[in-house]
Short mmCIF file of C-alpha atoms in Angstrom, two decimals:
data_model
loop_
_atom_site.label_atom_id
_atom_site.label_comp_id
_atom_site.label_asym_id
_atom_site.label_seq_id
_atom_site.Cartn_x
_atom_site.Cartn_y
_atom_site.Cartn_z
CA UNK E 1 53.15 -13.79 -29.68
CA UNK E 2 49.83 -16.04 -29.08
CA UNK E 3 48.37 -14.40 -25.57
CA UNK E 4 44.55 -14.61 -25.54
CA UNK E 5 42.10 -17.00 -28.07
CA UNK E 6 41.38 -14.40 -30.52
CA UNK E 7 37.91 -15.79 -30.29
CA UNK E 8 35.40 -18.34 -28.34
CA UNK E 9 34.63 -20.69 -31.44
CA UNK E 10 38.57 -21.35 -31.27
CA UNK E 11 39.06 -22.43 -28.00
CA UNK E 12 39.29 -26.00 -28.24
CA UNK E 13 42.07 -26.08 -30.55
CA UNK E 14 43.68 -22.99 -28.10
CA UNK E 15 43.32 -25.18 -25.45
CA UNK E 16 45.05 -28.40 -27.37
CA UNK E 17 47.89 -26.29 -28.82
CA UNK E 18 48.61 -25.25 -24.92
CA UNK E 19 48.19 -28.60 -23.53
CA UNK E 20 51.00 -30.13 -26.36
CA UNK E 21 53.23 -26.90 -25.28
CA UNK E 22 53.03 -27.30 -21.38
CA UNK E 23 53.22 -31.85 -22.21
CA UNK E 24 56.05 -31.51 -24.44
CA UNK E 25 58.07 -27.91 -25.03
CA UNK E 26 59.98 -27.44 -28.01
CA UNK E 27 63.22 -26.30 -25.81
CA UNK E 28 64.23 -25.36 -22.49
CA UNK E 29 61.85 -22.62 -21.06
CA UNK E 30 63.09 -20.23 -18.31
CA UNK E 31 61.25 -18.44 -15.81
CA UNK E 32 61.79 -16.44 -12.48
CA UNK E 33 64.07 -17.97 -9.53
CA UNK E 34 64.42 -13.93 -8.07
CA UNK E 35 62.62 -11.98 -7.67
CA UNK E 36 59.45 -14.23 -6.17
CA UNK E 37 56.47 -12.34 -8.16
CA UNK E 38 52.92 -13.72 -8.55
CA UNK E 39 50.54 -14.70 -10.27
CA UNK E 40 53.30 -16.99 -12.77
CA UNK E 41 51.43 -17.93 -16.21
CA UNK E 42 52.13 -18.54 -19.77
CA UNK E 43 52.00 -15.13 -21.19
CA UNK E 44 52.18 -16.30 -24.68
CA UNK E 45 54.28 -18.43 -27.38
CA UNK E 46 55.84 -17.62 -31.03
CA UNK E 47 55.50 -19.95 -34.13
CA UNK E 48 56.96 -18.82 -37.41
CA UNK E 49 57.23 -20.86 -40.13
CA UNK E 50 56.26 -24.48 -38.21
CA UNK E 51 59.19 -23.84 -35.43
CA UNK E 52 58.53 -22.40 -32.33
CA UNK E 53 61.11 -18.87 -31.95
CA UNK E 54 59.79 -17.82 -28.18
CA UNK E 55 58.02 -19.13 -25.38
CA UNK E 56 57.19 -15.95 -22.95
CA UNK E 57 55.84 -16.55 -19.21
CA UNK E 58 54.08 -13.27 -17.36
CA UNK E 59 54.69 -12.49 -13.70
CA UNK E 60 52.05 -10.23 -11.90
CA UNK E 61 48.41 -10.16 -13.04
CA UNK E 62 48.09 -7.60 -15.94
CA UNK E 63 44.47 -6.54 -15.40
CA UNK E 64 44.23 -3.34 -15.93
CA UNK E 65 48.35 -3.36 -17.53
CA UNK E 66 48.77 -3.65 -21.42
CA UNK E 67 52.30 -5.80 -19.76
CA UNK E 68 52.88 -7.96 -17.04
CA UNK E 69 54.38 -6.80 -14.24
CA UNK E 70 58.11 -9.11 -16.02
CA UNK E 71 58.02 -11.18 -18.90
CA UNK E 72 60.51 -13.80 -18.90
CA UNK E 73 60.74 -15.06 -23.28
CA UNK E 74 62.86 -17.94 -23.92
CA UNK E 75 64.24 -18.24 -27.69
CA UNK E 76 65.56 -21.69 -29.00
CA UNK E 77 69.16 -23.21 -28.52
CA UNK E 78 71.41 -20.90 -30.85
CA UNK E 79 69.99 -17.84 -30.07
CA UNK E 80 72.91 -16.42 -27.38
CA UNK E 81 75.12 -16.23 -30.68
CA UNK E 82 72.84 -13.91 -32.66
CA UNK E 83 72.66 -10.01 -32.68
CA UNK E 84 69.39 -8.87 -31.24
CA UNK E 85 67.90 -5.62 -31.26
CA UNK E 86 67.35 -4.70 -27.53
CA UNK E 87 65.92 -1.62 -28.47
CA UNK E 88 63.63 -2.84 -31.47
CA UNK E 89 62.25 -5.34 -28.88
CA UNK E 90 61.01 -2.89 -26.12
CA UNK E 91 59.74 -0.73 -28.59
CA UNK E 92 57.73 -3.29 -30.71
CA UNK E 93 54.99 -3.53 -26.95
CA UNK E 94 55.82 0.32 -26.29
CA UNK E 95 52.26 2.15 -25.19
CA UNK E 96 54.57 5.33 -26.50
CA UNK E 97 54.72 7.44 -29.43
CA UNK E 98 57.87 6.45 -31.13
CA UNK E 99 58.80 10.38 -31.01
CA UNK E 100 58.47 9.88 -27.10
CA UNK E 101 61.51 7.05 -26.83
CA UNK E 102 64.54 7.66 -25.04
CA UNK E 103 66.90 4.83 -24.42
CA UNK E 104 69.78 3.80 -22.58
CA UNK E 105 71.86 0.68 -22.63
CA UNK E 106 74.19 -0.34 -19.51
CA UNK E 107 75.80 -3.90 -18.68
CA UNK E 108 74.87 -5.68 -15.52
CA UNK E 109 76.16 -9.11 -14.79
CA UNK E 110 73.23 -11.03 -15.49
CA UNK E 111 73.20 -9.51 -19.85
CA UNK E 112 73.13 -6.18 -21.02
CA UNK E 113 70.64 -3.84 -20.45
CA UNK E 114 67.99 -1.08 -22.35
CA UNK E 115 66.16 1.13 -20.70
CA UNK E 116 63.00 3.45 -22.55
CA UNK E 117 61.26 5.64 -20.05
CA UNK E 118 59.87 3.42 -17.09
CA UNK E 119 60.26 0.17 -19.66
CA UNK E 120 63.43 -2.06 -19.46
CA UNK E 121 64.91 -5.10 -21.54
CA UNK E 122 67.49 -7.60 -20.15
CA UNK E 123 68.88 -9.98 -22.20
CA UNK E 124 70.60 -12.76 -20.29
CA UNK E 125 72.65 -15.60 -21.29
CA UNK E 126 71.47 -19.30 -20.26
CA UNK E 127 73.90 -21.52 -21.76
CA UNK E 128 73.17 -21.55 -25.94
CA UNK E 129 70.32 -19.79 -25.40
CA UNK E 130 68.99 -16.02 -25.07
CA UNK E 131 66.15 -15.18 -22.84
CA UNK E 132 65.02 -11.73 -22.47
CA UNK E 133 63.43 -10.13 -19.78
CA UNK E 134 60.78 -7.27 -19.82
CA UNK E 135 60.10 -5.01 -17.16
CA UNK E 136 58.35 -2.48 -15.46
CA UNK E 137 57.36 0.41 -13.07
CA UNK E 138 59.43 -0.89 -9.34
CA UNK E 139 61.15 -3.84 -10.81
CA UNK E 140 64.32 -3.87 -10.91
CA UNK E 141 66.44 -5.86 -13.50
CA UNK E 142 69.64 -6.10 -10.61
CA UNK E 143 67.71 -8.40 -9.03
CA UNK E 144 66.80 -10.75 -11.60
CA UNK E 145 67.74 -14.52 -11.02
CA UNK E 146 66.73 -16.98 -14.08
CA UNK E 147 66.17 -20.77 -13.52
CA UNK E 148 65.23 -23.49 -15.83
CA UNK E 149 61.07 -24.56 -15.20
CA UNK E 150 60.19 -28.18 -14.57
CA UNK E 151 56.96 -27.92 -15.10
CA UNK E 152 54.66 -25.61 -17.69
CA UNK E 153 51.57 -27.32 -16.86
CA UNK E 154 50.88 -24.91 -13.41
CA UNK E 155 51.81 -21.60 -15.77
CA UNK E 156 48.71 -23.32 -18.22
CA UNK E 157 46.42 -23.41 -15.16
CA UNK E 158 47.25 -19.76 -14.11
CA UNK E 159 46.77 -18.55 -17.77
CA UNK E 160 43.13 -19.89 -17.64
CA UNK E 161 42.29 -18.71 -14.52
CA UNK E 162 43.48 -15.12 -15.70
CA UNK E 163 41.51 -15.12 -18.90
CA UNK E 164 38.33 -16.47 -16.63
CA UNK E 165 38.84 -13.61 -14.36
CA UNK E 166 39.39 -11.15 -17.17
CA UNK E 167 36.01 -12.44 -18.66
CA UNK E 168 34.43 -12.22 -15.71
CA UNK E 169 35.56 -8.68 -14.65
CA UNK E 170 34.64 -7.66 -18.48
CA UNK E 171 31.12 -9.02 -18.53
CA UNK E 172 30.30 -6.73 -15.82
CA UNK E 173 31.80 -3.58 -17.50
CA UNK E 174 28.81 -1.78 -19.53
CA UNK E 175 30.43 -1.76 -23.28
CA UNK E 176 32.66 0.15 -24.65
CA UNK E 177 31.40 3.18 -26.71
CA UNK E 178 32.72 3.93 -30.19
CA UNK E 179 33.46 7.22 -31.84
CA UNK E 180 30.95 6.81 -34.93
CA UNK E 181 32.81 5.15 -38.29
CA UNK E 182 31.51 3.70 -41.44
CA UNK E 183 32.55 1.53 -43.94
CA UNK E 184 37.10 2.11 -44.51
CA UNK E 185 36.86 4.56 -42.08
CA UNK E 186 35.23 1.70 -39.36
CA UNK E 187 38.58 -0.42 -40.62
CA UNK E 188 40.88 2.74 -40.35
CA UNK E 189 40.10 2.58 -36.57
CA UNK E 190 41.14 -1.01 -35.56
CA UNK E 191 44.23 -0.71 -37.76
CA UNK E 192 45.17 2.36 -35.49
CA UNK E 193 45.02 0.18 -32.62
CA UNK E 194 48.08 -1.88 -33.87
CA UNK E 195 50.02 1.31 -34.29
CA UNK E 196 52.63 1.79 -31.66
CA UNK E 197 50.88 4.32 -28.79
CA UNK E 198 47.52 2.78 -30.10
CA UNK E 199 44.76 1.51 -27.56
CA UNK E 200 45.60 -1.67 -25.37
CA UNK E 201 41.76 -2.00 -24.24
CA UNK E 202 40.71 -5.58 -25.40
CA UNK E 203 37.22 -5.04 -25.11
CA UNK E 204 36.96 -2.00 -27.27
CA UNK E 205 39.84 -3.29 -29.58
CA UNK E 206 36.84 -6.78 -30.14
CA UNK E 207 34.04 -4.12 -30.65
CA UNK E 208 36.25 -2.34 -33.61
CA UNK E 209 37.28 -5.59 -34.81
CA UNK E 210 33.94 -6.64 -35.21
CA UNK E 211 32.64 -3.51 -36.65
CA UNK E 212 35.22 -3.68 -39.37
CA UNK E 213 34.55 -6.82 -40.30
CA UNK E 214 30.98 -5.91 -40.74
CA UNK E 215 31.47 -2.78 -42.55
CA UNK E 216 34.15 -4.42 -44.57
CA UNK E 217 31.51 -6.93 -45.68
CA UNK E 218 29.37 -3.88 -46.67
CA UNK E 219 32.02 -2.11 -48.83
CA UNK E 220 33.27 -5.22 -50.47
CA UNK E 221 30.52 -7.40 -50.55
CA UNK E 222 32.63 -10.79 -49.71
CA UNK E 223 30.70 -11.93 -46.63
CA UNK E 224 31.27 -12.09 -43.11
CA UNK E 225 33.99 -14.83 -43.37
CA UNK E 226 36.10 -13.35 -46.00
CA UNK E 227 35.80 -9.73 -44.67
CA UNK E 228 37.34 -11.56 -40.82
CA UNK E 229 39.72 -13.08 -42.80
CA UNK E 230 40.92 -9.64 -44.38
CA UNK E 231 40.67 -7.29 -41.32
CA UNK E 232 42.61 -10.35 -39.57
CA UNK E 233 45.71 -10.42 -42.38
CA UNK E 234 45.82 -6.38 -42.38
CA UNK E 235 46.12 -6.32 -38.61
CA UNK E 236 49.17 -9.17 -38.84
CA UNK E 237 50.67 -7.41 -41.70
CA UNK E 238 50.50 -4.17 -39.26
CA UNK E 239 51.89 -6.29 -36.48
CA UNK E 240 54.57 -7.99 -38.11
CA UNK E 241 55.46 -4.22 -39.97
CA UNK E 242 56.12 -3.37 -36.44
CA UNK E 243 58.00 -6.42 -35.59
CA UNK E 244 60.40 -7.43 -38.38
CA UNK E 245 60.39 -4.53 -41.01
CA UNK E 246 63.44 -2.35 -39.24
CA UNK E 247 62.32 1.33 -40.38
CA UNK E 248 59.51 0.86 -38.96
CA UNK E 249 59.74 1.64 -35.46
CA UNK E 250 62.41 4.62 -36.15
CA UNK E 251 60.97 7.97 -35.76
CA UNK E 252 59.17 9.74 -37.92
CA UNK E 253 59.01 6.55 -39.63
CA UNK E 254 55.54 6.71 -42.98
CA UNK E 255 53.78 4.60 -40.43
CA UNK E 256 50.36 6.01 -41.40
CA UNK E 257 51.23 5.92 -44.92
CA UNK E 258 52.03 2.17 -44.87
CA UNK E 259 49.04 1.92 -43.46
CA UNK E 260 46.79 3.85 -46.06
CA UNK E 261 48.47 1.73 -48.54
CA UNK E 262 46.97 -1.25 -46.71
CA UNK E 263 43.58 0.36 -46.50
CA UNK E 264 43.82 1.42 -50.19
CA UNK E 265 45.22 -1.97 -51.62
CA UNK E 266 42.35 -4.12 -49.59
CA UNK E 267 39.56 -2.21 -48.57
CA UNK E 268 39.23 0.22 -51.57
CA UNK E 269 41.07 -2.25 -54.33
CA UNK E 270 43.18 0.48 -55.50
CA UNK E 271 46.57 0.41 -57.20
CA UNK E 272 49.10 1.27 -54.60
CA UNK E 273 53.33 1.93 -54.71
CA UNK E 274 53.25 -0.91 -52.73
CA UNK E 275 52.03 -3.52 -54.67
CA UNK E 276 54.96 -5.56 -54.86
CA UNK E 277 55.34 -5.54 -51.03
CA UNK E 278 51.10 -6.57 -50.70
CA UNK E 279 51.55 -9.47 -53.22
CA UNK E 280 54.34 -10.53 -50.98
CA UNK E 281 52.57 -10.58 -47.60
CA UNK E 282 49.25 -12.11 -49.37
CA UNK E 283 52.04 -15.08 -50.42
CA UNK E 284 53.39 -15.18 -46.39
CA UNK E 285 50.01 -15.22 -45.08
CA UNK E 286 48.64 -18.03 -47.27
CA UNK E 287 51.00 -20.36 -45.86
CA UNK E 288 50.30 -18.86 -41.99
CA UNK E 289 46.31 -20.55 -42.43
CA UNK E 290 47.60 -24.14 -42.12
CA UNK E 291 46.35 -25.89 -38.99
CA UNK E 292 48.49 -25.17 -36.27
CA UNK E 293 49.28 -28.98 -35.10
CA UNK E 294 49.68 -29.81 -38.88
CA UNK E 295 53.80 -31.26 -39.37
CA UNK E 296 56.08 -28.62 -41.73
CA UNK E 297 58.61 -29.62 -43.55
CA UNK E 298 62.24 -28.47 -43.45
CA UNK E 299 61.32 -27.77 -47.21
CA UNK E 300 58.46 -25.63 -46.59
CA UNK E 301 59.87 -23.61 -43.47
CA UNK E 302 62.43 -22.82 -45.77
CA UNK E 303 60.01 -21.52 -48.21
CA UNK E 304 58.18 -19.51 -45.70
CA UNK E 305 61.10 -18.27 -44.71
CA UNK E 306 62.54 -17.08 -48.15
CA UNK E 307 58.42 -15.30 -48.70
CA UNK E 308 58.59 -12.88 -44.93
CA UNK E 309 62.02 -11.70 -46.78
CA UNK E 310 60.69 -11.02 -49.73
CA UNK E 311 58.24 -9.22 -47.97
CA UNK E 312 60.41 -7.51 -45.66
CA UNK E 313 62.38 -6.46 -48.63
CA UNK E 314 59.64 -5.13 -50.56
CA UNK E 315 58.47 -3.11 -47.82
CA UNK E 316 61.78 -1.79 -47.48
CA UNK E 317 62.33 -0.60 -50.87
CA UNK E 318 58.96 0.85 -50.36
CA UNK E 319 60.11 2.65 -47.70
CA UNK E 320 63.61 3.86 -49.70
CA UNK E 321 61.70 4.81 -52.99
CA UNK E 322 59.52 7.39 -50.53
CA UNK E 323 63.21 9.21 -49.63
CA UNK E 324 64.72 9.12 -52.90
CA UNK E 325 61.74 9.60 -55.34
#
């Protein structure tokens, strides 16, 4: 989910993709009726394949919080028919271990309900749609009254008044130290960040990302631009390993060997066993670069599509050749 401008030379197309989302949103977005929490903002928004999947509004102001305080995400018309994974979805933003989870499920009259330590997950029912709501620390889900919002534009305004007061309270931070890395070991270190229980500090997570782009740069030799766009498609491919790929978040899931074989397969151009699976994701990402605003057809979302489950699939036979060699 899009929350922050990954970086300031993008923020003029940021700030035109939000302005089309708040002027005209692809479906019905809900947001908080009960209980009254503030700041309310646009925590972030989901496009796969050309077609918006989420639209996800923070209550509370997460400085200092990897979460808001609730997260209200609104999927498309359709999506109160389909299975979801209640516990896949709090565990995909879980600041645990996934050796550390616990859950619990219940039913409450608003949707059912999972519960992981001090973390909960309601997913509520507003007409054809499913919206799920995150939580955390004192709230408390019994209380939670949905309603459908008017208006986006004042959730726009209180995003960019957020990320202006994050800036500003981050400028006048002294910066982040580093524990010493070099070349695929510099890399190693942001990719560990997109583990689950890895660091949630944006300022040190921009100082490794630009450090392994540099060093990336020095091991390859493919220049600034092509090393970003590398460290950028290994930390998506980590992301979406985490959010689509179902072994994944089990425990004692080969998390850190999936991600040597990323390391390998890019940084040191090595054969690895999961070749098929990396010539799958390069295929998924390629079609990801197309401008934003740019029209997709029904065609081509199709397409993209049919690639993530090849990929998916490849990683999963990965996954199933490690158990049964």
């Amino acid at each position: 989910m899009k929350r922050m401008p990954p970086d300031p030379s993008h923020w003029d197309r940021y700030q035109r993709s939000l302005q089309e989302l708040a002027e005209q949103p692809p479906y019905t977005i809900y947001g908080l009726r009960r209980p009254v929490v503030e700041p309310g903002y646009l925590a972030g928004w989901c496009v796969e394949e050309g077609t918006h999947v989420s639209v996800g509004l923070g209550y509370g102001d997460e400085e200092g919080a990897a979460l808001p305080d609730l997260l209200v995400t609104t999927l498309p018309p359709g999506s109160a028919e389909r299975e979801i994974d209640l516990e896949l979805e709090l565990r995909a933003d879980s600041p645990l271990p996934p050796e550390t989870w616990v859950t619990s499920h219940e039913q409450l009259p608003q949707g059912e309900l999972c519960r992981c330590g001090d973390r909960w997950l309601l997913r509520a029912r507003c007409g054809t749609q499913a919206v799920l709501v995150t939580g955390r620390g004192g709230a408390q889900p019994a209380r939670v009254e949905l309603e459908p919002v008017v208006d986006l534009q004042p959730f726009v305004v209180a995003r960019n008044e957020l990320i202006e007061r994050h800036r500003a309270a981050r400028a006048a931070e002294p910066e982040p130290e580093l524990a010493p890395a070099c070349g695929i070991a510099a890399v190693r270190a942001l990719l560990e960040t997109a583990l689950p229980g890895g660091s949630r500090d944006g300022r040190t997570t921009h100082r490794l990302w630009q450090r392994a782009v540099r060093e990336l740069d020095g091991v390859l030799g493919c220049g600034p631009e092509r090393a970003d766009y590398l460290v950028t498609s290994l930390v998506n491919q980590l992301n979406q390993l985490n959010l689509a790929v179902p072994w994944y978040t089990g425990p004692n899931a080969p998390r850190e060997a999936a991600l040597e074989e990323l390391l390998r397969h890019v940084g040191l151009r090595q054969p690895v066993a999961s070749e098929a699976a990396q010539a799958r994701w390069e295929e998924h990402w390629s079609t990801q670069q197309q401008a934003p605003l740019a029209p997709v057809t029904p065609a081509e979302i199709e397409r993209r599509k049919a690639l993530k489950q090849a990929w998916v699939a490849a990683w999963e036979a990965w996954e199933r050749d490690r158990r049964e060699p």
